mmCIF file of C-alpha atoms in Angstrom:
data_model
loop_
_atom_site.group_PDB
_atom_site.id
_atom_site.type_symbol
_atom_site.label_atom_id
_atom_site.label_comp_id
_atom_site.label_asym_id
_atom_site.label_seq_id
_atom_site.Cartn_x
_atom_site.Cartn_y
_atom_site.Cartn_z
ATOM 1 C CA MET G 1152 0.000 0.000 0.000
ATOM 2 C CA LYS G 1153 1.349 3.428 -0.871
ATOM 3 C CA VAL G 1154 2.158 5.415 2.274
ATOM 4 C CA ARG G 1155 0.993 9.037 2.450
ATOM 5 C CA THR G 1156 2.051 11.217 5.372
ATOM 6 C CA ALA G 1157 0.685 14.464 6.758
ATOM 7 C CA ALA G 1158 3.170 17.341 6.670
ATOM 8 C CA PHE G 1159 2.841 19.824 9.522
ATOM 9 C CA VAL G 1160 4.990 22.747 10.580
ATOM 10 C CA CYS G 1161 3.573 22.509 14.080
ATOM 11 C CA LEU G 1162 6.032 24.547 16.151
ATOM 12 C CA ALA G 1163 5.792 27.746 14.131
ATOM 13 C CA TRP G 1164 2.049 27.342 13.745
ATOM 14 C CA ALA G 1165 1.516 26.694 17.462
ATOM 15 C CA ALA G 1166 3.520 29.778 18.396
ATOM 16 C CA ALA G 1167 1.550 31.946 15.987
ATOM 17 C CA CYS G 1168 -1.792 30.560 17.158
ATOM 18 C CA LEU G 1169 -1.047 30.793 20.868
ATOM 19 C CA ALA G 1170 0.009 34.396 20.473
ATOM 20 C CA CYS G 1171 -3.492 35.276 19.274
ATOM 21 C CA ALA G 1172 -5.417 32.747 21.354
ATOM 22 C CA ALA G 1173 -7.082 35.315 23.592
ATOM 23 C CA GLU G 1174 -9.715 36.185 21.017
ATOM 24 C CA GLN G 1175 -10.409 34.270 17.844
ATOM 25 C CA ASP G 1176 -11.840 35.726 14.683
ATOM 26 C CA VAL G 1177 -14.807 33.981 13.090
ATOM 27 C CA LEU G 1178 -14.173 32.446 9.660
ATOM 28 C CA ILE G 1179 -16.652 33.591 7.013
ATOM 29 C CA PRO G 1180 -16.174 32.267 3.460
ATOM 30 C CA TYR G 1181 -16.598 34.498 0.427
ATOM 31 C CA GLU G 1182 -16.330 33.713 -3.276
ATOM 32 C CA LEU G 1183 -14.511 35.800 -5.854
ATOM 33 C CA ASP G 1184 -14.054 34.836 -9.506
ATOM 34 C CA GLY G 1185 -14.595 31.154 -8.799
ATOM 35 C CA TYR G 1186 -12.380 30.833 -5.736
ATOM 36 C CA ILE G 1187 -13.018 30.855 -1.993
ATOM 37 C CA GLY G 1188 -11.404 33.146 0.581
ATOM 38 C CA PHE G 1189 -12.221 34.136 4.148
ATOM 39 C CA VAL G 1190 -13.083 37.313 6.059
ATOM 40 C CA ASN G 1191 -13.726 37.752 9.778
ATOM 41 C CA GLN G 1192 -16.806 38.982 11.642
ATOM 42 C CA ASP G 1193 -15.804 42.592 10.882
ATOM 43 C CA LEU G 1194 -15.570 41.686 7.174
ATOM 44 C CA GLU G 1195 -11.818 42.183 7.261
ATOM 45 C CA LYS G 1196 -10.010 39.929 4.805
ATOM 46 C CA ILE G 1197 -8.245 36.989 6.459
ATOM 47 C CA THR G 1198 -7.155 35.184 3.282
ATOM 48 C CA GLU G 1199 -7.194 35.858 -0.423
ATOM 49 C CA ALA G 1200 -9.691 34.000 -2.582
ATOM 50 C CA GLU G 1201 -7.419 31.130 -3.611
ATOM 51 C CA TYR G 1202 -9.195 27.885 -2.709
ATOM 52 C CA GLY G 1203 -11.395 25.633 -4.811
ATOM 53 C CA VAL G 1204 -15.110 26.458 -4.652
ATOM 54 C CA LEU G 1205 -16.093 22.898 -3.768
ATOM 55 C CA ALA G 1206 -13.444 22.760 -1.060
ATOM 56 C CA VAL G 1207 -15.354 24.306 1.819
ATOM 57 C CA PHE G 1208 -15.869 21.000 3.517
ATOM 58 C CA PRO G 1209 -17.178 22.355 5.845
ATOM 59 C CA VAL G 1210 -16.544 25.537 7.810
ATOM 60 C CA SER G 1211 -16.878 25.622 11.588
ATOM 61 C CA ARG G 1212 -16.762 28.833 13.570
ATOM 62 C CA TYR G 1213 -12.982 28.978 13.736
ATOM 63 C CA CYS G 1214 -11.548 26.624 11.091
ATOM 64 C CA ALA G 1215 -12.236 25.174 7.655
ATOM 65 C CA VAL G 1216 -11.082 22.355 5.388
ATOM 66 C CA VAL G 1217 -10.138 23.663 1.950
ATOM 67 C CA ARG G 1218 -8.471 22.460 -1.234
ATOM 68 C CA LYS G 1219 -5.831 23.974 -3.470
ATOM 69 C CA ASN G 1220 -4.028 22.236 -6.334
ATOM 70 C CA ASN G 1221 -5.087 18.747 -5.206
ATOM 71 C CA ALA G 1222 -3.834 19.319 -1.672
ATOM 72 C CA ALA G 1223 -5.986 19.639 1.432
ATOM 73 C CA TYR G 1224 -5.389 22.412 3.945
ATOM 74 C CA ILE G 1225 -6.787 23.529 7.251
ATOM 75 C CA VAL G 1226 -7.378 27.277 7.513
ATOM 76 C CA VAL G 1227 -7.744 28.585 11.060
ATOM 77 C CA SER G 1228 -9.302 31.850 12.134
ATOM 78 C CA GLY G 1229 -6.039 33.779 12.370
ATOM 79 C CA GLY G 1230 -5.494 33.079 8.669
ATOM 80 C CA GLN G 1231 -2.861 30.366 9.127
ATOM 81 C CA LYS G 1232 -2.928 27.748 6.401
ATOM 82 C CA ILE G 1233 -1.752 24.314 7.486
ATOM 83 C CA ARG G 1234 -0.920 21.693 4.878
ATOM 84 C CA SER G 1235 -2.599 18.489 5.950
ATOM 85 C CA ASN G 1236 -2.075 16.062 3.079
ATOM 86 C CA ASN G 1237 -1.390 15.511 -0.614
ATOM 87 C CA TYR G 1238 -4.051 13.943 -2.836
ATOM 88 C CA ASP G 1239 -3.276 12.677 -6.296
ATOM 89 C CA ARG G 1240 -6.951 11.627 -6.452
ATOM 90 C CA PHE G 1241 -8.596 14.159 -4.165
ATOM 91 C CA GLY G 1242 -11.338 12.637 -2.108
ATOM 92 C CA SER G 1243 -10.842 9.103 -3.412
ATOM 93 C CA ASP G 1244 -9.697 7.895 0.021
ATOM 94 C CA SER G 1245 -12.061 9.505 2.504
ATOM 95 C CA ALA G 1246 -10.053 8.020 5.379
ATOM 96 C CA LEU G 1247 -7.292 10.518 4.588
ATOM 97 C CA MET G 1248 -9.561 13.559 4.495
ATOM 98 C CA PRO G 1249 -9.123 16.027 7.380
ATOM 99 C CA VAL G 1250 -12.300 16.468 9.425
ATOM 100 C CA LEU G 1251 -13.586 19.215 11.735
ATOM 101 C CA ILE G 1252 -14.735 18.360 15.270
ATOM 102 C CA GLY G 1253 -16.967 21.035 16.713
ATOM 103 C CA ASP G 1254 -15.832 24.651 16.416
ATOM 104 C CA GLU G 1255 -12.303 24.391 17.781
ATOM 105 C CA TYR G 1256 -10.788 21.043 16.791
ATOM 106 C CA PHE G 1257 -9.821 19.219 13.622
ATOM 107 C CA ALA G 1258 -8.538 15.722 12.915
ATOM 108 C CA VAL G 1259 -5.701 15.013 10.471
ATOM 109 C CA PRO G 1260 -5.237 11.374 9.354
ATOM 110 C CA GLU G 1261 -2.073 9.810 7.913
ATOM 111 C CA LEU G 1262 -0.916 6.354 6.964
ATOM 112 C CA ILE G 1263 2.228 5.303 8.794
ATOM 113 C CA PRO G 1264 4.455 2.282 7.972
ATOM 114 C CA GLU G 1265 3.998 -0.757 10.182
ATOM 115 C CA GLY G 1266 5.782 -3.865 9.000
ATOM 116 C CA ASN G 1267 4.753 -4.712 5.459
ATOM 117 C CA CYS G 1268 1.639 -2.557 5.527
ATOM 118 C CA SER G 1269 0.384 0.744 6.915
ATOM 119 C CA ARG G 1270 -1.648 1.843 9.887
ATOM 120 C CA LEU G 1271 -4.029 4.785 10.138
ATOM 121 C CA LYS G 1272 -2.992 7.405 12.664
ATOM 122 C CA THR G 1273 -5.296 10.344 13.331
ATOM 123 C CA THR G 1274 -4.075 13.374 15.270
ATOM 124 C CA VAL G 1275 -6.590 15.833 16.697
ATOM 125 C CA PHE G 1276 -5.425 19.448 17.007
ATOM 126 C CA SER G 1277 -7.025 22.518 18.533
ATOM 127 C CA ILE G 1278 -7.162 25.762 16.590
ATOM 128 C CA TYR G 1279 -4.400 27.030 18.902
ATOM 129 C CA GLY G 1280 -1.966 24.452 17.571
ATOM 130 C CA GLU G 1281 -2.146 22.153 20.576
ATOM 131 C CA GLU G 1282 -2.293 18.385 20.106
ATOM 132 C CA ALA G 1283 -5.517 17.197 21.740
ATOM 133 C CA ALA G 1284 -5.463 13.471 20.967
ATOM 134 C CA VAL G 1285 -3.784 10.757 18.910
ATOM 135 C CA LEU G 1286 -6.036 7.923 17.756
ATOM 136 C CA TYR G 1287 -4.952 4.789 15.928
ATOM 137 C CA ASP G 1288 -7.118 2.829 13.476
ATOM 138 C CA TRP G 1289 -10.086 5.233 13.770
ATOM 139 C CA LYS G 1290 -11.435 7.031 10.709
ATOM 140 C CA ILE G 1291 -13.139 10.209 11.971
ATOM 141 C CA GLN G 1292 -16.503 11.041 10.398
ATOM 142 C CA PRO G 1293 -17.906 14.530 9.624
ATOM 143 C CA GLY G 1294 -20.485 15.992 11.982
ATOM 144 C CA SER G 1295 -18.806 15.371 15.330
ATOM 145 C CA LYS G 1296 -19.681 18.097 17.834
ATOM 146 C CA SER G 1297 -17.224 17.503 20.716
ATOM 147 C CA LEU G 1298 -14.197 15.501 21.850
ATOM 148 C CA ASP G 1299 -16.471 13.501 24.161
ATOM 149 C CA TYR G 1300 -18.492 11.953 21.322
ATOM 150 C CA ILE G 1301 -16.482 11.704 18.097
ATOM 151 C CA ALA G 1302 -18.213 9.914 15.221
ATOM 152 C CA ALA G 1303 -15.761 7.335 13.875
ATOM 153 C CA CYS G 1304 -15.360 4.048 12.014
ATOM 154 C CA ARG G 1305 -12.617 1.485 12.403
ATOM 155 C CA TYR G 1306 -10.276 1.884 9.427
ATOM 156 C CA GLY G 1307 -11.425 -0.589 6.800
ATOM 157 C CA SER G 1308 -14.874 -0.902 8.367
ATOM 158 C CA GLU G 1309 -18.109 0.974 7.833
ATOM 159 C CA ARG G 1310 -19.510 0.324 11.318
ATOM 160 C CA LEU G 1311 -20.232 3.678 12.912
ATOM 161 C CA ALA G 1312 -19.188 4.204 16.535
ATOM 162 C CA TYR G 1313 -18.813 7.131 18.899
ATOM 163 C CA ILE G 1314 -15.518 7.441 20.761
ATOM 164 C CA ASN G 1315 -13.956 9.975 23.107
ATOM 165 C CA ALA G 1316 -10.543 11.601 22.706
ATOM 166 C CA HIS G 1317 -8.934 8.573 24.396
ATOM 167 C CA GLY G 1318 -10.341 6.229 21.759
ATOM 168 C CA LYS G 1319 -12.844 4.613 24.141
ATOM 169 C CA GLU G 1320 -16.200 3.660 22.616
ATOM 170 C CA GLN G 1321 -18.979 5.606 24.305
ATOM 171 C CA LEU G 1322 -21.956 3.507 23.225
ATOM 172 C CA PRO G 1323 -22.236 -0.257 23.731
ATOM 173 C CA GLN G 1324 -22.188 -2.547 20.705
ATOM 174 C CA HIS G 1325 -25.347 -4.427 19.855
ATOM 175 C CA ASP G 1326 -25.311 -7.269 17.331
ATOM 176 C CA GLY G 1327 -28.814 -6.563 16.065
ATOM 177 C CA LEU G 1328 -28.498 -2.777 15.760
ATOM 178 C CA ARG G 1329 -26.425 -0.616 13.414
ATOM 179 C CA LEU G 1330 -25.792 2.881 14.719
ATOM 180 C CA ARG G 1331 -26.738 5.687 12.322
ATOM 181 C CA GLY G 1332 -26.301 8.731 14.555
ATOM 182 C CA TYR G 1333 -26.215 10.041 18.091
ATOM 183 C CA ASP G 1334 -27.355 13.321 19.635
ATOM 184 C CA GLU G 1335 -25.101 14.031 22.591
ATOM 185 C CA ALA G 1336 -27.343 16.738 24.083
ATOM 186 C CA LEU G 1337 -30.478 14.568 23.947
ATOM 187 C CA GLU G 1338 -28.622 11.323 24.792
ATOM 188 C CA ARG G 1339 -30.488 9.637 21.976
ATOM 189 C CA GLY G 1340 -29.220 7.395 19.205
ATOM 190 C CA ILE G 1341 -30.667 6.445 15.821
ATOM 191 C CA VAL G 1342 -30.183 2.842 14.727
ATOM 192 C CA LEU G 1343 -31.070 0.504 11.895
ATOM 193 C CA THR G 1344 -32.594 -2.700 13.244
ATOM 194 C CA GLY G 1345 -32.147 -6.221 11.900
ATOM 195 C CA SER G 1346 -35.596 -6.024 10.310
ATOM 196 C CA GLY G 1347 -34.634 -2.910 8.355
ATOM 197 C CA ARG G 1348 -36.619 -0.506 10.549
ATOM 198 C CA ARG G 1349 -35.152 2.566 12.209
ATOM 199 C CA ALA G 1350 -35.411 3.237 15.907
ATOM 200 C CA ILE G 1351 -34.652 5.798 18.620
ATOM 201 C CA THR G 1352 -32.466 4.411 21.426
ATOM 202 C CA ASP G 1353 -31.119 5.722 24.707
ATOM 203 C CA LYS G 1354 -27.381 5.959 25.483
ATOM 204 C CA ASP G 1355 -27.365 2.293 26.543
ATOM 205 C CA MET G 1356 -28.777 1.292 23.135
ATOM 206 C CA ASN G 1357 -32.166 0.340 24.551
ATOM 207 C CA ILE G 1358 -34.859 0.880 21.920
ATOM 208 C CA ILE G 1359 -37.328 3.622 22.867
ATOM 209 C CA GLU G 1360 -39.495 3.646 19.743
ATOM 210 C CA THR G 1361 -39.353 1.906 16.359
ATOM 211 C CA PHE G 1362 -40.217 3.572 13.039
ATOM 212 C CA TYR G 1363 -40.541 2.680 9.399
ATOM 213 C CA ASP G 1364 -38.285 5.653 8.585
ATOM 214 C CA LEU G 1365 -36.400 8.331 10.539
ATOM 215 C CA SER G 1366 -34.219 11.284 9.645
ATOM 216 C CA GLU G 1367 -31.972 12.760 12.365
ATOM 217 C CA PHE G 1368 -32.504 14.999 15.372
ATOM 218 C CA SER G 1369 -32.444 18.763 14.908
ATOM 219 C CA ASP G 1370 -33.791 21.363 17.322
ATOM 220 C CA GLY G 1371 -34.868 18.456 19.543
ATOM 221 C CA LEU G 1372 -37.195 16.929 16.932
ATOM 222 C CA ILE G 1373 -36.849 14.117 14.435
ATOM 223 C CA ALA G 1374 -38.833 13.503 11.237
ATOM 224 C CA GLY G 1375 -40.396 10.048 11.280
ATOM 225 C CA GLN G 1376 -42.910 7.712 9.731
ATOM 226 C CA LYS G 1377 -44.416 4.948 11.863
ATOM 227 C CA ALA G 1378 -45.960 2.988 8.986
ATOM 228 C CA VAL G 1379 -46.316 3.145 5.219
ATOM 229 C CA GLU G 1380 -49.311 5.322 4.466
ATOM 230 C CA GLU G 1381 -49.152 6.424 0.847
ATOM 231 C CA LEU G 1382 -51.356 9.323 -0.205
ATOM 232 C CA GLY G 1383 -50.368 9.347 -3.887
ATOM 233 C CA ASP G 1384 -48.089 11.706 -5.831
ATOM 234 C CA ASN G 1385 -45.107 10.755 -3.632
ATOM 235 C CA MET G 1386 -46.919 11.940 -0.494
ATOM 236 C CA PHE G 1387 -47.197 10.026 2.757
ATOM 237 C CA ARG G 1388 -48.214 10.730 6.325
ATOM 238 C CA GLY G 1389 -45.635 11.153 9.063
ATOM 239 C CA GLY G 1390 -44.634 13.678 11.651
ATOM 240 C CA TYR G 1391 -42.039 15.229 13.907
ATOM 241 C CA TYR G 1392 -41.338 13.351 17.125
ATOM 242 C CA ASP G 1393 -39.543 14.289 20.338
ATOM 243 C CA ALA G 1394 -36.602 12.456 21.925
ATOM 244 C CA ASP G 1395 -38.946 9.945 23.580
ATOM 245 C CA GLY G 1396 -40.719 9.080 20.334
ATOM 246 C CA ARG G 1397 -43.875 11.086 21.063
ATOM 247 C CA LEU G 1398 -45.619 12.684 18.100
ATOM 248 C CA ARG G 1399 -45.429 16.470 18.311
ATOM 249 C CA ILE G 1400 -46.436 17.643 14.824
ATOM 250 C CA PRO G 1401 -48.354 15.474 12.292
ATOM 251 C CA VAL G 1402 -47.447 16.348 8.690
ATOM 252 C CA VAL G 1403 -47.661 15.162 5.093
ATOM 253 C CA PHE G 1404 -44.203 14.537 3.615
ATOM 254 C CA HIS G 1405 -43.471 15.026 -0.087
ATOM 255 C CA LYS G 1406 -40.164 13.173 -0.044
ATOM 256 C CA ARG G 1407 -39.144 9.581 0.452
ATOM 257 C CA PRO G 1408 -37.092 8.299 2.127
ATOM 258 C CA ILE G 1409 -37.079 11.054 4.722
ATOM 259 C CA HIS G 1410 -33.668 9.993 6.035
ATOM 260 C CA SER G 1411 -32.153 10.856 2.647
ATOM 261 C CA VAL G 1412 -29.530 13.607 2.584
ATOM 262 C CA TYR G 1413 -31.639 15.235 -0.142
ATOM 263 C CA ALA G 1414 -34.719 15.519 2.036
ATOM 264 C CA ALA G 1415 -33.840 18.941 3.546
ATOM 265 C CA GLN G 1416 -36.781 18.900 5.903
ATOM 266 C CA GLN G 1417 -35.256 19.459 9.329
ATOM 267 C CA PHE G 1418 -36.129 22.089 11.877
ATOM 268 C CA ASN G 1419 -33.344 24.611 12.161
ATOM 269 C CA SER G 1420 -33.160 28.003 13.867
ATOM 270 C CA GLY G 1421 -36.320 26.869 15.686
ATOM 271 C CA VAL G 1422 -38.469 26.864 12.542
ATOM 272 C CA LEU G 1423 -39.399 24.863 9.453
ATOM 273 C CA PRO G 1424 -40.630 26.023 6.014
ATOM 274 C CA CYS G 1425 -43.721 24.148 4.816
ATOM 275 C CA ARG G 1426 -47.047 24.518 3.018
ATOM 276 C CA ILE G 1427 -50.426 24.544 4.736
ATOM 277 C CA ILE G 1428 -53.085 22.905 2.551
ATOM 278 C CA ASP G 1429 -56.619 22.345 3.850
ATOM 279 C CA GLY G 1430 -55.316 22.654 7.380
ATOM 280 C CA ASP G 1431 -52.581 20.010 6.946
ATOM 281 C CA ILE G 1432 -48.879 20.810 7.167
ATOM 282 C CA HIS G 1433 -47.091 19.695 3.993
ATOM 283 C CA VAL G 1434 -43.296 19.366 4.104
ATOM 284 C CA MET G 1435 -41.818 19.613 0.636
ATOM 285 C CA GLY G 1436 -38.169 18.691 1.096
ATOM 286 C CA MET G 1437 -36.294 19.807 -2.025
ATOM 287 C CA TYR G 1438 -39.382 19.648 -4.222
ATOM 288 C CA PRO G 1439 -40.459 22.952 -5.789
ATOM 289 C CA ALA G 1440 -44.168 23.729 -5.609
ATOM 290 C CA PHE G 1441 -45.250 27.201 -6.643
ATOM 291 C CA GLY G 1442 -48.164 28.564 -4.637
ATOM 292 C CA ASP G 1443 -49.362 31.119 -2.120
ATOM 293 C CA ASP G 1444 -49.743 28.580 0.711
ATOM 294 C CA TRP G 1445 -46.173 28.478 1.985
ATOM 295 C CA ALA G 1446 -45.668 29.003 5.714
ATOM 296 C CA ILE G 1447 -43.132 28.916 8.547
ATOM 297 C CA ILE G 1448 -43.941 26.892 11.682
ATOM 298 C CA ASP G 1449 -42.255 26.677 15.093
ATOM 299 C CA THR G 1450 -41.313 23.493 16.978
ATOM 300 C CA GLU G 1451 -44.860 23.247 18.370
ATOM 301 C CA GLY G 1452 -46.356 23.306 14.883
ATOM 302 C CA ASN G 1453 -47.715 26.852 15.265
ATOM 303 C CA PRO G 1454 -47.584 29.069 12.159
ATOM 304 C CA ILE G 1455 -45.247 32.035 12.562
ATOM 305 C CA ALA G 1456 -45.965 33.270 9.046
ATOM 306 C CA SER G 1457 -48.397 31.967 6.417
ATOM 307 C CA GLY G 1458 -49.793 32.825 2.998
ATOM 308 C CA ILE G 1459 -46.287 33.232 1.541
ATOM 309 C CA THR G 1460 -46.048 33.053 -2.248
ATOM 310 C CA ALA G 1461 -43.009 31.059 -3.348
ATOM 311 C CA LYS G 1462 -41.771 28.282 -5.601
ATOM 312 C CA ARG G 1463 -39.424 26.953 -2.946
ATOM 313 C CA ILE G 1464 -38.125 27.909 0.503
ATOM 314 C CA SER G 1465 -34.906 26.292 1.649
ATOM 315 C CA GLU G 1466 -34.237 24.867 5.081
ATOM 316 C CA PHE G 1467 -33.205 27.602 7.517
ATOM 317 C CA ARG G 1468 -29.574 28.033 8.543
ATOM 318 C CA GLY G 1469 -28.312 30.663 10.944
ATOM 319 C CA GLY G 1470 -31.723 32.305 11.134
ATOM 320 C CA ALA G 1471 -32.169 32.775 7.373
ATOM 321 C CA ALA G 1472 -33.510 30.846 4.386
ATOM 322 C CA ARG G 1473 -33.546 31.312 0.618
ATOM 323 C CA ILE G 1474 -36.939 31.972 -0.917
ATOM 324 C CA VAL G 1475 -37.360 31.368 -4.661
ATOM 325 C CA THR G 1476 -40.109 33.268 -6.477
ATOM 326 C CA LEU G 1477 -40.974 33.922 -10.132
ATOM 327 C CA ASN G 1478 -40.881 37.321 -11.794
ATOM 328 C CA GLY G 1479 -43.273 38.533 -14.489
ATOM 329 C CA ALA G 1480 -41.277 36.720 -17.158
ATOM 330 C CA GLY G 1481 -41.523 33.423 -15.269
ATOM 331 C CA GLU G 1482 -37.837 33.512 -14.284
ATOM 332 C CA GLU G 1483 -36.633 32.450 -10.845
ATOM 333 C CA GLU G 1484 -35.538 35.111 -8.373
ATOM 334 C CA VAL G 1485 -33.793 34.338 -5.083
ATOM 335 C CA ARG G 1486 -33.994 36.420 -1.926
ATOM 336 C CA LEU G 1487 -33.148 35.970 1.738
ATOM 337 C CA MET G 1488 -35.872 35.612 4.369
ATOM 338 C CA ASP G 1489 -35.738 35.583 8.194
ATOM 339 C CA THR G 1490 -37.541 33.197 10.578
ATOM 340 C CA ARG G 1491 -40.525 35.571 10.848
ATOM 341 C CA GLY G 1492 -41.116 35.511 7.099
ATOM 342 C CA LYS G 1493 -39.650 38.971 6.517
ATOM 343 C CA ILE G 1494 -37.802 39.408 3.217
ATOM 344 C CA LEU G 1495 -34.308 40.666 4.056
ATOM 345 C CA THR G 1496 -33.125 41.444 0.515
ATOM 346 C CA ALA G 1497 -35.479 43.556 -1.542
ATOM 347 C CA GLU G 1498 -33.105 43.044 -4.459
ATOM 348 C CA ALA G 1499 -33.232 39.613 -6.097
ATOM 349 C CA PHE G 1500 -30.100 37.531 -6.701
ATOM 350 C CA ASP G 1501 -29.300 34.797 -9.202
ATOM 351 C CA GLU G 1502 -27.921 32.501 -6.476
ATOM 352 C CA ILE G 1503 -27.730 32.579 -2.695
ATOM 353 C CA ALA G 1504 -25.859 29.901 -0.715
ATOM 354 C CA GLU G 1505 -26.882 28.798 2.778
ATOM 355 C CA CYS G 1506 -25.780 30.846 5.759
ATOM 356 C CA ILE G 1507 -22.332 30.157 7.245
ATOM 357 C CA ASN G 1508 -21.390 32.005 10.409
ATOM 358 C CA GLY G 1509 -23.888 34.800 9.804
ATOM 359 C CA TYR G 1510 -23.379 35.422 6.078
ATOM 360 C CA CYS G 1511 -24.466 33.939 2.741
ATOM 361 C CA MET G 1512 -22.421 33.893 -0.449
ATOM 362 C CA ALA G 1513 -24.433 35.157 -3.430
ATOM 363 C CA LYS G 1514 -24.197 36.017 -7.130
ATOM 364 C CA LYS G 1515 -25.946 38.550 -9.309
ATOM 365 C CA ASP G 1516 -25.115 39.364 -12.937
ATOM 366 C CA GLY G 1517 -21.729 37.668 -12.577
ATOM 367 C CA GLU G 1518 -20.770 39.672 -9.480
ATOM 368 C CA ASP G 1519 -19.965 37.965 -6.161
ATOM 369 C CA TYR G 1520 -21.592 39.192 -2.936
ATOM 370 C CA LEU G 1521 -21.714 38.364 0.749
ATOM 371 C CA ILE G 1522 -25.115 38.939 2.402
ATOM 372 C CA SER G 1523 -25.682 39.470 6.128
ATOM 373 C CA ALA G 1524 -28.248 37.009 7.472
ATOM 374 C CA ALA G 1525 -29.046 39.513 10.232
ATOM 375 C CA ASP G 1526 -30.299 42.414 8.106
ATOM 376 C CA GLY G 1527 -29.836 41.475 4.437
ATOM 377 C CA THR G 1528 -27.063 43.982 3.725
ATOM 378 C CA ALA G 1529 -25.132 42.898 0.622
ATOM 379 C CA TYR G 1530 -21.369 43.487 0.340
ATOM 380 C CA ARG G 1531 -19.470 43.217 -2.917
ATOM 381 C CA CYS G 1532 -16.689 40.665 -2.457
ATOM 382 C CA ARG G 1533 -14.424 42.532 -4.862
ATOM 383 C CA ASP G 1534 -14.220 45.300 -2.260
ATOM 384 C CA PHE G 1535 -12.729 43.110 0.468
#
């Protein structure tokens, strides 16, 4: 097996990071002429726009995984760029992809020689340059929120587990259950059972409630379907359940399966975009459906805003969502909307990306912008 190693200039980086550790800048990505750069919360430029557009993978509050010339880098909030690995086939070996853990940590994997083969070594660093953990044989997965519960797979295996920074598994193994996710705050897991159903479990892997289909927890709720109840036209009955499997909001889903990454039907920022038709809440997922019956509901199912005319409203992120409408010529226009249904950008844009750390990247007539999710102010990226 070809050995690839991670190249770090740790001492110089650690000194630079520790010198500015008292107060970290927030990383906010912007796009300019097809490349990604970063500004801070005061919209002061931290880096030039020099990274691949598809390389924001993702961005936490204080660090990001980026790509440049088939190499992966970590960018931290002070602007330091740390080379993490070379990739002759970028992304072909996901085990060697650096991964963010929460806001302040990132994991860098490398293959090290061991006899006639190689072993996976993963080092976890803080944004200050400090080594937080060294883990062997664990492939870290995206989406981990803390060092106490790190989503990981054994190298060469696809079995998901949650470990702490010492490499100890936090959830017991169960032969009949395959872990699909865990919410540390709720102490609830999501598993696939031997019969192909999905279930909510507690931290000891005891099943609390079984479902035909489940998504993942967000804002304390999870989208679920107890049984197959087709309504035609790709619609079926389901609802949003709490951590104990109790139905909180009955809905009609327009997407199947609801655990799909394309479903985009999670509560976020305390709200959910939907349609209200004949008194029923319809959740569209990614499906466009032009009409004047769009609404925003809270986590109790109460409408915050209703009677909104739109073709599509995206899932909320950071308190804002993209609303797509049609102009007089039947062309799509994109604006930004807050959780109360207020349009933040009177001017329409050609594209608006989801909110990252308070701002959305956008395009209009070939020009790149950054839009504040707080008040809709648009800044031209060329001016940074």
